[in-house]
XYZ file of N, CA and C in Angstrom:
840
model
N 0.956 -1.049 -0.173
C -0.055 0.315 -0.178
C 0.758 0.787 0.174
N 0.480 2.304 -1.076
C 0.896 3.221 -0.926
C 0.348 4.409 0.030
N 1.286 5.334 0.160
C 0.961 6.256 1.092
C 0.225 7.654 1.026
N -0.361 7.035 -0.347
C -1.299 8.038 -1.010
C -2.907 7.427 -1.528
N -2.941 6.414 -0.875
C -4.128 5.480 -0.180
C -5.167 6.234 1.055
N -5.733 6.686 0.564
C -6.315 7.530 1.487
C -7.652 6.822 2.651
N -7.941 6.556 3.644
C -8.157 6.015 4.542
C -9.390 7.111 5.490
N -11.083 7.219 5.749
C -11.336 6.854 6.400
C -12.417 6.101 7.429
N -11.938 6.059 8.323
C -12.678 5.304 9.721
C -13.349 6.026 10.673
N -14.662 4.608 9.932
C -16.735 5.020 10.973
C -15.904 5.263 12.374
N -15.737 5.746 12.983
C -15.655 4.969 14.127
C -14.796 5.484 14.894
N -13.830 5.573 16.521
C -13.216 6.016 16.566
C -13.415 5.973 18.107
N -14.036 4.262 18.632
C -14.356 4.799 20.147
C -12.771 3.327 20.410
N -12.582 2.596 21.144
C -11.711 1.200 21.474
C -11.082 0.855 20.738
N -11.825 0.353 19.732
C -11.413 -0.666 18.375
C -11.037 0.485 17.445
N -11.657 1.016 17.416
C -10.914 1.930 16.183
C -9.811 3.142 16.273
N -9.736 3.752 17.812
C -8.460 4.265 18.622
C -7.314 2.894 18.364
N -7.510 1.870 18.909
C -6.432 0.524 18.555
C -6.038 0.186 17.550
N -6.815 0.418 16.137
C -6.580 0.819 14.627
C -5.284 2.624 14.944
N -5.871 2.913 15.176
C -5.341 4.200 14.253
C -4.126 3.992 15.493
N -3.710 3.755 16.548
C -2.820 3.278 17.022
C -1.738 1.844 16.654
N -2.568 1.213 16.155
C -2.183 0.583 15.376
C -0.626 0.409 13.861
N -1.745 1.697 13.998
C -1.423 1.611 11.941
C -0.423 2.841 12.041
N -0.253 4.208 13.200
C 0.649 4.822 13.070
C 1.678 4.852 13.970
N 1.612 3.306 14.662
C 2.659 2.864 14.897
C 4.096 1.842 14.377
N 3.619 2.370 13.847
C 4.592 1.595 12.244
C 4.602 2.145 11.178
N 5.569 2.312 10.800
C 5.634 2.573 8.856
C 5.082 1.199 8.246
N 5.025 -0.228 8.236
C 5.212 -1.066 7.519
C 3.311 -1.021 7.224
N 3.087 0.184 8.035
C 0.931 -0.320 7.865
C 0.453 0.364 6.773
N 2.227 1.630 5.894
C 2.027 2.600 4.935
C 0.965 3.919 5.461
N 0.284 3.712 6.601
C -0.534 4.779 6.883
C -0.356 5.883 7.208
N 0.238 6.673 6.227
C 0.596 8.044 7.042
C -0.501 9.158 7.433
N -0.560 9.513 8.596
C -1.484 10.705 9.592
C -2.130 11.554 8.066
N -1.432 11.777 7.556
C -2.709 12.810 6.343
C -3.350 12.249 5.047
N -3.282 10.994 5.414
C -3.881 9.903 4.528
C -5.245 9.657 5.884
N -5.502 10.333 6.687
C -6.454 9.847 7.549
C -7.795 9.961 7.781
N -8.317 9.923 7.806
C -9.422 10.630 8.308
C -10.459 10.162 9.471
N -10.357 10.652 10.671
C -11.020 9.542 11.400
C -12.873 10.750 11.218
N -13.893 10.147 11.903
C -15.465 10.073 11.189
C -15.879 9.862 12.662
N -16.151 10.503 13.189
C -16.847 9.997 15.437
C -16.561 11.367 15.502
N -18.520 11.444 16.197
C -18.095 12.917 17.269
C -18.001 12.716 18.465
N -17.887 11.825 18.626
C -16.878 11.889 20.602
C -16.401 10.718 20.772
N -14.927 10.915 19.827
C -13.650 9.872 19.133
C -13.056 9.837 21.445
N -13.288 8.514 21.595
C -11.877 7.746 22.598
C -11.937 8.214 23.070
N -11.348 8.201 24.925
C -9.391 8.873 24.933
C -8.393 8.221 24.297
N -8.142 7.326 23.903
C -6.956 6.980 22.600
C -6.743 7.123 21.376
N -8.142 7.714 20.835
C -7.957 8.192 18.963
C -8.222 9.516 20.065
N -8.345 10.837 20.635
C -8.500 11.751 20.908
C -7.206 12.280 21.149
N -6.001 11.628 21.853
C -4.998 12.155 21.731
C -3.739 11.365 20.610
N -5.020 10.531 20.192
C -3.788 10.435 18.809
C -4.124 11.387 17.450
N -5.347 11.440 17.952
C -5.814 13.145 16.840
C -4.827 14.123 16.892
N -4.615 14.329 17.836
C -3.926 15.440 18.914
C -2.679 15.178 18.218
N -1.985 14.289 18.875
C -0.576 13.808 18.423
C -0.058 13.637 16.954
N -0.707 13.560 16.059
C -0.548 13.301 14.798
C -0.920 14.718 14.177
N -2.173 15.163 14.092
C -3.068 16.215 13.673
C -3.702 15.340 12.422
N -4.591 14.953 12.745
C -5.372 13.839 12.381
C -6.686 14.825 12.215
N -6.712 14.673 10.739
C -8.215 15.064 10.344
C -9.014 14.891 10.847
N -10.514 15.374 11.789
C -11.029 14.777 12.088
C -12.252 15.251 11.869
N -14.488 15.189 11.456
C -14.785 15.412 11.498
C -16.036 14.093 12.311
N -17.258 15.044 12.380
C -18.084 14.117 13.825
C -18.999 13.686 13.089
N -19.724 14.056 11.972
C -20.030 13.455 10.602
C -19.718 13.223 9.417
N -19.991 12.471 8.579
C -19.088 12.012 6.754
C -19.822 12.791 6.164
N -19.250 13.453 5.041
C -19.919 14.189 4.429
C -19.340 14.036 2.784
N -19.694 14.832 2.240
C -19.217 13.677 0.622
C -18.135 14.707 -0.693
N -18.441 15.947 0.838
C -16.604 17.107 0.418
C -14.858 16.197 1.143
N -15.504 15.990 2.522
C -14.286 15.505 3.280
C -13.964 12.922 2.779
N -14.917 12.992 1.826
C -15.731 11.716 2.190
C -14.262 11.607 0.479
N -13.917 12.474 -1.082
C -13.356 12.480 -2.133
C -12.256 12.234 -2.379
N -12.497 10.970 -3.419
C -10.927 9.971 -2.658
C -10.309 9.332 -2.333
N -11.747 9.067 -1.088
C -11.769 7.866 -0.130
C -11.372 6.805 -0.688
N -9.805 5.992 -0.294
C -9.832 4.536 -1.393
C -10.497 2.623 -0.321
N -10.824 3.758 1.221
C -11.298 2.911 1.651
C -12.035 3.024 3.118
N -13.216 2.190 3.579
C -13.757 2.768 4.133
C -13.503 1.874 5.306
N -12.771 2.283 6.737
C -13.025 2.267 8.176
C -14.096 1.544 8.480
N -15.166 0.127 8.442
C -15.945 0.360 9.387
C -15.795 0.216 11.127
N -15.675 1.053 11.693
C -15.550 0.122 13.520
C -15.971 0.226 14.586
N -17.710 0.490 13.957
C -19.026 0.722 14.990
C -19.153 -0.196 14.981
N -20.595 -0.318 16.016
C -21.575 -1.117 16.608
C -22.357 -1.508 15.592
N -22.714 -2.301 15.548
C -23.180 -3.457 14.467
C -24.605 -2.111 14.581
N -25.496 -2.405 15.772
C -26.328 -1.461 16.030
C -26.482 -0.096 15.340
N -25.868 0.074 14.600
C -25.401 1.566 14.249
C -25.919 0.936 12.525
N -25.509 0.034 12.116
C -25.040 -0.073 11.045
C -25.887 1.103 10.134
N -27.543 0.673 10.152
C -28.482 1.205 9.710
C -28.322 2.198 8.589
N -28.146 3.240 10.101
C -28.258 4.422 10.588
C -27.115 4.474 9.047
N -25.396 3.926 9.613
C -25.352 4.952 9.186
C -24.268 4.831 8.094
N -25.775 3.637 6.888
C -24.864 3.356 6.113
C -26.122 3.447 4.910
N -26.911 4.620 6.086
C -27.804 5.180 5.015
C -27.608 6.650 5.052
N -26.639 7.199 5.985
C -25.559 8.047 5.246
C -24.624 8.326 4.800
N -24.266 6.912 5.095
C -22.579 7.221 4.903
C -23.699 6.236 3.033
N -23.419 5.817 2.643
C -23.248 5.102 0.845
C -23.486 5.555 0.155
N -24.566 7.184 -0.022
C -24.766 7.726 -0.827
C -23.512 8.444 -1.468
N -22.397 8.975 0.040
C -21.809 9.796 0.335
C -20.538 9.299 -0.858
N -19.868 7.868 -1.086
C -18.659 7.515 -1.133
C -18.588 6.635 -2.034
N -17.216 7.447 -2.894
C -17.144 7.106 -4.315
C -17.003 6.167 -4.799
N -16.840 6.313 -6.044
C -17.821 5.272 -6.699
C -16.022 3.822 -6.303
N -15.127 4.073 -6.217
C -14.002 3.118 -6.420
C -14.034 2.471 -4.586
N -14.262 3.088 -4.272
C -14.163 2.953 -2.298
C -14.263 2.128 -2.267
N -13.915 1.171 -0.962
C -14.054 -0.274 -0.570
C -14.074 -0.121 0.467
N -15.000 -1.487 1.398
C -15.246 -1.480 2.665
C -14.438 -1.835 3.494
N -13.797 -1.645 4.356
C -13.206 -2.403 5.475
C -13.680 -3.182 7.144
N -14.931 -4.504 6.918
C -15.974 -4.465 8.288
C -15.747 -4.544 9.597
N -15.675 -3.996 11.059
C -14.864 -4.879 12.184
C -16.649 -5.059 12.358
N -17.840 -4.510 12.296
C -18.554 -5.014 12.860
C -19.266 -6.649 13.078
N -19.830 -6.416 14.602
C -19.722 -8.334 14.966
C -20.511 -8.351 13.754
N -21.418 -9.525 13.237
C -22.064 -10.382 13.023
C -22.705 -10.385 11.949
N -22.088 -9.052 11.028
C -23.092 -8.413 9.903
C -22.210 -9.044 8.987
N -23.057 -9.524 8.341
C -22.367 -10.840 7.024
C -22.241 -10.131 5.582
N -21.328 -10.260 4.795
C -20.509 -9.601 3.970
C -21.803 -9.487 2.736
N -23.484 -10.755 3.169
C -24.192 -9.756 1.920
C -25.266 -8.868 2.679
N -25.562 -9.032 3.685
C -25.980 -7.791 4.161
C -25.090 -6.245 3.781
N -23.825 -6.348 3.957
C -23.637 -4.652 3.718
C -23.592 -4.028 2.556
N -23.397 -5.463 1.224
C -23.073 -5.687 -0.056
C -24.943 -5.555 0.027
N -25.544 -4.771 1.025
C -27.153 -4.815 0.407
C -27.292 -3.471 0.634
N -26.570 -3.095 0.926
C -26.447 -1.652 2.078
C -25.492 -0.525 1.405
N -24.218 -1.158 0.680
C -23.194 -0.358 0.212
C -23.105 -0.353 -1.256
N -23.795 -1.331 -1.475
C -23.813 -1.625 -3.015
C -22.607 -2.894 -3.623
N -22.488 -2.148 -5.124
C -21.044 -3.564 -5.475
C -19.868 -3.067 -5.375
N -19.283 -3.471 -4.470
C -17.957 -3.173 -4.215
C -16.937 -3.492 -3.413
N -15.975 -3.859 -3.185
C -15.005 -4.656 -2.604
C -15.107 -4.533 -1.120
N -15.731 -5.201 -0.466
C -16.230 -5.708 1.264
C -15.166 -6.949 1.985
N -14.506 -6.292 2.719
C -13.520 -7.100 3.396
C -13.877 -7.017 5.011
N -15.115 -8.535 5.415
C -15.219 -8.435 6.775
C -14.263 -9.317 7.558
N -13.077 -8.638 9.092
C -12.943 -8.966 9.379
C -13.064 -8.707 10.931
N -12.062 -9.668 11.869
C -12.707 -9.362 13.673
C -10.763 -9.300 13.783
N -10.843 -8.195 15.035
C -9.745 -8.164 15.379
C -9.969 -7.297 16.683
N -9.002 -7.454 17.822
C -9.178 -7.398 18.953
C -7.867 -5.576 19.407
N -8.453 -4.807 20.220
C -7.812 -3.879 21.307
C -6.369 -4.291 21.329
N -5.573 -5.545 21.264
C -4.137 -5.460 21.405
C -3.847 -4.940 20.368
N -4.352 -4.833 19.337
C -3.620 -4.714 18.128
C -2.707 -2.587 18.351
N -3.221 -2.609 18.744
C -2.979 -0.759 19.473
C -1.798 -1.375 20.072
N -0.427 -2.254 20.191
C 0.387 -2.555 20.359
C 1.471 -3.655 19.759
N 1.145 -3.878 18.903
C 0.910 -4.813 17.589
C 0.629 -6.530 18.004
N -0.042 -6.811 19.348
C -0.104 -7.953 19.653
C -1.415 -8.504 19.458
N -2.260 -7.492 18.903
C -3.501 -8.547 17.829
C -3.437 -9.769 17.280
N -4.018 -9.694 17.078
C -4.517 -10.878 15.404
C -5.640 -10.673 15.747
N -5.896 -10.762 13.745
C -7.038 -10.825 13.232
C -7.601 -11.841 11.606
N -8.950 -12.193 11.647
C -9.313 -13.099 10.879
C -10.262 -12.372 9.763
N -10.054 -12.785 9.148
C -10.920 -12.195 7.232
C -11.407 -12.481 6.848
N -12.113 -12.425 6.158
C -13.282 -12.658 4.734
C -13.672 -11.937 4.099
N -13.203 -11.792 2.454
C -14.376 -10.704 1.474
C -14.871 -11.871 0.719
N -16.087 -10.799 -0.088
C -17.009 -11.144 -0.675
C -15.756 -10.550 -1.887
N -16.541 -11.634 -3.558
C -15.896 -11.997 -4.344
C -15.165 -10.950 -4.876
N -15.827 -9.460 -5.116
C -14.735 -8.716 -5.390
C -13.753 -8.227 -3.826
N -14.184 -8.666 -2.772
C -12.949 -8.208 -1.369
C -10.785 -8.785 -2.272
N -11.266 -10.058 -2.697
C -10.771 -10.393 -3.378
C -9.043 -9.561 -3.793
N -9.136 -8.538 -4.324
C -8.900 -7.114 -5.283
C -7.907 -5.573 -4.024
N -8.706 -6.305 -2.621
C -7.942 -5.702 -1.710
C -7.681 -6.598 -0.310
N -7.349 -7.442 -1.408
C -6.689 -8.396 0.025
C -5.714 -7.704 0.162
N -4.597 -7.721 -0.484
C -2.630 -7.057 0.190
C -3.052 -6.279 0.876
N -4.242 -4.756 0.720
C -4.289 -3.833 1.504
C -4.875 -4.511 2.991
N -6.135 -4.549 3.136
C -6.218 -5.035 3.969
C -5.462 -6.238 5.380
N -4.488 -6.624 4.266
C -2.720 -7.350 5.212
C -2.336 -6.568 5.841
N -2.171 -5.235 5.073
C -1.122 -4.260 5.098
C -1.381 -3.927 6.618
N -3.156 -2.934 6.212
C -2.907 -2.040 7.327
C -3.734 -3.359 9.011
N -3.805 -4.554 8.553
C -4.274 -5.664 10.123
C -3.216 -5.755 10.265
N -1.869 -6.343 9.956
C -1.046 -6.812 10.222
C 0.064 -5.495 11.569
N -0.439 -4.711 10.748
C 0.077 -3.832 11.835
C -0.267 -3.859 13.457
N -1.290 -4.470 12.862
C -2.068 -4.628 14.871
C -1.731 -6.239 15.163
N -0.746 -7.236 14.298
C -0.455 -8.224 14.968
C -0.567 -9.382 13.505
N -0.752 -10.808 13.747
C -0.570 -10.902 12.654
C -1.888 -11.306 12.145
N -2.466 -11.648 11.066
C -4.039 -11.692 10.006
C -4.021 -13.492 9.735
N -5.157 -13.377 9.689
C -5.414 -14.871 8.776
C -6.819 -14.950 8.263
N -6.360 -14.848 7.072
C -7.967 -15.437 5.993
C -8.618 -16.679 5.955
N -9.623 -16.407 5.943
C -11.189 -18.249 5.903
C -11.657 -17.567 4.666
N -12.150 -19.066 4.128
C -12.757 -18.641 3.021
C -14.295 -19.135 3.416
N -14.295 -19.878 4.709
C -15.934 -19.732 4.836
C -16.661 -18.234 6.180
N -17.836 -17.665 6.155
C -17.739 -16.513 6.891
C -18.420 -17.228 8.437
N -19.137 -17.950 7.925
C -19.130 -19.286 9.774
C -18.471 -18.275 10.059
N -16.659 -18.771 10.068
C -15.606 -19.043 11.131
C -15.588 -17.853 11.574
N -16.291 -16.119 11.151
C -15.753 -15.319 11.822
C -16.554 -15.365 13.287
N -17.785 -15.642 12.674
C -18.374 -15.269 14.195
C -17.357 -16.447 15.794
N -17.028 -17.713 15.412
C -16.631 -18.272 15.924
C -14.500 -17.793 16.231
N -14.118 -16.902 15.742
C -13.309 -16.197 15.456
C -13.062 -14.703 16.507
N -14.025 -14.865 16.113
C -14.790 -13.657 16.788
C -14.929 -13.749 18.538
N -15.486 -14.724 19.372
C -15.576 -15.462 20.263
C -13.812 -15.699 21.222
N -13.172 -16.312 19.826
C -12.419 -16.383 20.377
C -10.857 -15.453 21.666
N -10.640 -14.716 20.161
C -9.934 -13.976 19.822
C -10.478 -12.514 20.422
N -11.450 -12.121 19.080
C -11.850 -10.688 19.578
C -12.772 -11.026 21.055
N -13.218 -11.468 21.278
C -12.970 -11.035 22.878
C -12.192 -12.072 23.835
N -11.454 -12.634 23.391
C -10.512 -13.654 24.177
C -9.801 -12.606 25.539
N -9.078 -11.000 24.823
C -8.617 -10.400 25.876
C -8.816 -9.969 27.178
N -10.534 -9.754 27.515
C -11.408 -10.069 27.970
C -11.485 -10.643 29.097
N -11.665 -11.597 28.217
C -11.322 -12.868 29.390
C -10.265 -13.301 29.828
N -9.225 -13.105 29.590
C -7.820 -12.322 30.024
C -8.133 -12.044 30.672
N -7.795 -11.224 30.488
C -8.431 -9.453 32.229
C -8.979 -9.870 32.754
N -9.813 -11.105 33.081
C -11.001 -11.093 34.226
C -10.227 -12.124 34.734
N -9.273 -13.345 34.065
C -8.903 -13.886 35.119
C -8.183 -12.684 35.877
N -6.877 -12.356 35.359
C -6.262 -11.348 36.408
C -7.362 -10.654 37.396
N -8.096 -10.484 36.931
C -9.285 -9.632 37.759
C -9.481 -11.240 39.439
N -10.152 -11.815 38.647
C -9.586 -13.293 39.687
C -8.970 -12.666 40.257
N -7.805 -13.536 39.983
C -7.257 -13.728 40.011
C -6.379 -12.757 41.472
N -6.061 -11.288 41.691
C -5.805 -10.210 42.283
C -7.191 -10.498 43.644
N -8.486 -10.834 42.741
C -9.563 -10.660 43.840
C -9.245 -12.323 45.258
N -8.851 -13.140 44.675
C -8.239 -14.391 45.745
C -7.285 -13.682 46.431
N -6.599 -13.443 45.738
C -5.119 -12.826 46.604
C -5.121 -12.153 47.737
N -5.938 -10.900 47.111
C -6.506 -10.274 48.454
C -7.461 -10.563 49.563
N -8.094 -11.884 48.772
C -8.976 -12.127 50.391
C -7.997 -14.000 51.042
N -6.926 -14.066 50.159
C -5.566 -15.141 50.683
C -5.119 -13.339 51.829
N -4.773 -12.445 52.158
C -4.197 -11.429 53.214
C -2.766 -10.557 52.227
N -2.688 -11.177 50.934
C -2.395 -9.901 50.094
C -3.013 -8.436 50.081
N -2.232 -7.758 50.047
C -1.612 -5.982 50.369
C -2.354 -5.856 49.252
N -4.018 -5.232 49.042
C -4.533 -5.318 47.361
C -3.563 -4.945 45.807
N -2.310 -3.678 46.457
C -1.638 -3.631 45.759
C -0.580 -4.924 44.936
N -0.077 -5.283 45.516
C 0.700 -6.386 45.973
C -0.025 -7.905 45.261
N -1.148 -8.172 45.193
C -2.557 -9.409 44.835
C -2.317 -8.464 42.902
N -2.790 -7.281 42.736
C -2.840 -6.856 41.651
C -1.745 -7.177 40.562
N -0.266 -6.138 41.761
C 0.975 -7.156 40.761
C 1.186 -8.505 40.454
N 1.063 -9.125 41.333
C 1.714 -10.394 40.989
C -0.067 -10.933 40.189
N -1.057 -10.732 40.105
C -1.709 -11.387 39.521
C -1.198 -10.594 38.030
N -1.065 -9.744 37.942
C -0.146 -8.971 36.527
C 0.218 -9.828 35.881
N 1.514 -9.698 36.922
C 2.518 -10.610 35.862
C 2.304 -11.926 35.593
N 1.372 -12.798 36.477
C 1.809 -14.012 36.132
C 1.450 -14.349 35.171
N 0.028 -13.516 34.608
C -0.655 -13.731 33.144
C 0.189 -12.800 31.917
N 1.112 -11.694 32.192
C 1.692 -11.870 30.653
C 3.211 -12.237 31.680
N 3.214 -13.305 31.541
C 4.508 -13.991 32.155
C 4.246 -15.310 31.285
N 2.637 -15.372 31.180
C 2.574 -16.565 30.663
C 2.090 -17.175 29.489
N 1.850 -15.662 28.851
C 1.361 -14.608 27.709
C 2.732 -14.188 26.734
N 4.027 -14.476 27.703
C 5.301 -14.405 26.912
C 5.740 -15.869 26.832
N 5.483 -16.822 27.546
C 5.971 -17.816 27.659
C 5.404 -18.937 26.523
N 4.008 -18.942 26.015
C 3.090 -18.976 25.101
C 4.036 -19.137 23.788
N 4.370 -16.854 23.888
C 4.865 -16.800 22.342
C 6.181 -17.659 22.302
N 6.605 -17.536 23.267
C 7.855 -18.166 23.070
C 8.517 -19.328 22.586
N 7.558 -20.342 23.806
C 7.584 -21.957 23.190
C 6.980 -22.370 21.441
N 7.424 -23.191 21.792
C 6.972 -24.011 20.619
C 5.989 -25.456 21.197
N 5.224 -25.334 22.390
C 5.018 -26.152 23.183
C 3.850 -25.609 23.118
N 2.967 -27.053 23.116
C 1.611 -26.515 23.200
C 0.599 -26.129 24.224
N -0.710 -25.559 24.895
C -0.052 -24.590 26.452
C -0.785 -25.964 27.418
N -1.284 -26.424 27.068
C -1.702 -27.799 27.433
C -0.297 -28.392 27.859
N 0.176 -28.543 27.477
C 1.895 -28.993 27.934
C 3.100 -27.950 28.790
N 2.999 -26.577 28.288
C 3.241 -25.558 29.301
C 2.394 -25.627 30.622
N 0.975 -25.697 30.313
C 0.291 -25.633 31.566
C 1.025 -27.642 32.374
N 1.255 -28.323 32.221
C 1.725 -29.438 32.536
C 3.186 -29.337 33.673
N 4.164 -28.726 32.502
C 5.075 -28.498 33.494
C 5.621 -27.756 34.209
N 3.893 -26.877 34.598
C 3.686 -25.472 35.244
C 3.680 -26.819 36.474
N 2.652 -27.781 36.613
C 1.938 -28.361 37.343
C 2.656 -29.983 38.435
N 3.259 -29.138 39.599
C 3.741 -30.798 39.628
C 2.738 -30.974 40.482
N 2.892 -32.886 40.283
C 2.463 -33.279 41.317
C 2.034 -33.245 42.880
N 0.871 -33.492 43.173
C 0.817 -33.374 44.494
C 1.380 -31.725 45.105
N 1.498 -31.046 44.670
C 1.886 -30.270 44.276
C 0.272 -28.979 44.691
N 0.938 -27.829 45.483
C 0.085 -26.185 45.339
C -0.729 -26.402 43.835
N -0.095 -25.925 42.394
C -0.929 -26.073 41.524
C -1.527 -27.149 41.613
N -1.429 -27.569 41.545
C -2.003 -29.479 40.928
C -3.173 -29.207 42.124
N -3.262 -28.582 42.468
C -3.849 -28.155 43.780
C -5.177 -27.479 43.870
N -4.979 -26.561 42.609
C -5.757 -25.401 42.349
C -6.476 -26.180 41.316
N -5.420 -26.190 40.508
C -5.760 -27.275 39.233
C -6.928 -27.915 38.810
N -6.892 -28.543 39.826
C -8.184 -29.841 41.191
C -9.256 -29.524 40.558
N -9.165 -27.854 41.570
C -10.399 -27.443 41.638
C -11.125 -26.261 40.523
N -10.062 -25.796 39.440
C -10.717 -25.576 37.723
C -10.967 -26.224 37.283
N -10.668 -27.074 37.414
C -11.209 -28.916 36.731
C -12.370 -29.651 36.744
N -12.661 -28.943 38.504
C -13.754 -30.189 38.766
C -15.250 -29.236 38.104
N -15.882 -29.709 38.928
C -16.970 -29.592 38.868
C -18.428 -29.284 37.907
N -18.179 -30.456 37.071
C -19.810 -30.358 35.272
C -18.620 -29.943 34.650
N -17.188 -29.897 34.746
C -17.204 -30.037 33.634
C -15.535 -28.628 34.362
N -15.394 -28.045 34.485
C -14.397 -27.035 35.505
C -14.719 -26.110 34.431
N -13.465 -25.333 34.694
C -13.256 -24.242 33.604
C -13.865 -24.504 32.171
N -12.965 -25.557 32.009
C -13.046 -25.965 30.277
C -14.096 -25.254 29.380
N -14.742 -26.033 30.398
C -15.925 -26.568 29.926
C -17.763 -25.190 30.535
N -16.697 -24.261 30.736
C -17.427 -22.391 31.315
C -16.502 -21.676 30.267
N -15.331 -22.320 29.637
C -14.688 -21.746 28.538
C -15.754 -21.939 27.286
N -15.779 -22.882 27.618
C -16.756 -23.729 25.853
C -18.086 -22.850 25.691
N -18.988 -22.455 26.466
C -19.788 -22.039 27.009
C -20.020 -19.815 26.884
N -18.705 -20.006 27.312
C -18.921 -18.217 26.760
C -18.302 -17.847 25.157
N -17.419 -18.880 25.275
C -17.391 -18.876 23.652
C -18.939 -19.273 22.912
N -19.119 -19.669 23.368
C -20.707 -20.449 22.317
C -21.854 -19.174 22.549
N -21.434 -18.635 23.282
C -22.442 -17.339 24.093
C -21.388 -15.836 23.070
N -20.829 -16.210 23.175
C -20.150 -14.542 22.427
C -20.507 -15.176 20.746
N -20.246 -16.268 19.992
C -20.574 -16.618 18.550
C -21.763 -16.665 18.122
N -23.271 -16.770 19.057
C -24.296 -16.471 19.460
C -24.496 -14.949 19.291
N -24.301 -14.489 20.236
C -24.528 -12.892 20.256
C -23.663 -12.519 19.261
N -22.319 -12.394 18.100
C -22.560 -12.464 17.618
C -22.903 -12.449 16.109
N -23.784 -13.598 15.891
C -24.998 -13.692 15.148
C -26.185 -12.331 15.483
N -26.602 -12.555 16.438
C -27.779 -12.063 17.067
C -27.348 -10.552 16.906
N -25.999 -10.074 17.078
C -26.584 -8.802 17.119
C -26.160 -8.387 15.320
N -26.075 -9.127 14.395
C -26.380 -9.250 12.529
C -26.716 -9.040 12.126
N -28.238 -8.977 12.698
C -29.996 -9.789 12.838
C -30.367 -9.084 13.239
N -30.095 -8.342 14.072
C -30.785 -7.250 14.930
C -31.229 -6.625 13.867
N -32.014 -5.462 13.815
C -33.336 -4.626 13.153
C -32.972 -3.206 13.053
N -32.823 -1.977 12.882
C -32.734 -1.100 13.344
C -33.746 -0.950 14.875
N -32.262 -0.116 15.564
C -33.236 0.657 16.775
C -33.890 -0.151 18.220
N -32.604 -1.768 17.605
C -32.726 -2.584 18.835
C -31.306 -2.312 19.417
């Protein structure tokens, strides 16, 4: 992608802010601040900081003049807002403009019905993209094959990028990787709370829990062993970790079953959100 590619980011909340940070933190993304337009009436804190730092063009609502010459529109908005945004945005898009959608559950077919016959890529990513530690999974409509290289370069600024041919897999990918960081944060939160409950000072419990998650993630990244192998290596038979794992594995399937149910619920909600009518 050349720096002459013009990008309009529609929505600059948590995910939109993470995208901006990922794009601007490395030149490999090919995104120059002058080529990025942010469209959001109330950007999140991260996006506001980046808009000020890089003097990004920012408007509260899309208009034809601002979008003239735009090559790619990135939709980082809630799927519930799709109908209104599409009604306002579609008539303004230049003929050759492509779509990169990060809206959970909204199918390529539905988006094509709203934005017309143009290249569309549907992607899942997560907020760790802000520091290059996210991951994205993408699928394209037939015309979208023409922007795969562009999409890959943009999203690769935030971490690895995977492509699938079956759109149905995007919901499951969203449930695992898109929502996955929140599961890890919840584990850190619960671990710190348990440590505090056992008598640790709050700040020390928070620090220990945070570093336990950070260290485990770093070891996962550095090792070629599976998570199961690493877990077993960290668990001595009859030891303290084994006593804890026995609790987590017990009771009707334990933690693995709870995670399975959580991922299933997230995937199901993704489909529901994409199908919800306006006003829901």
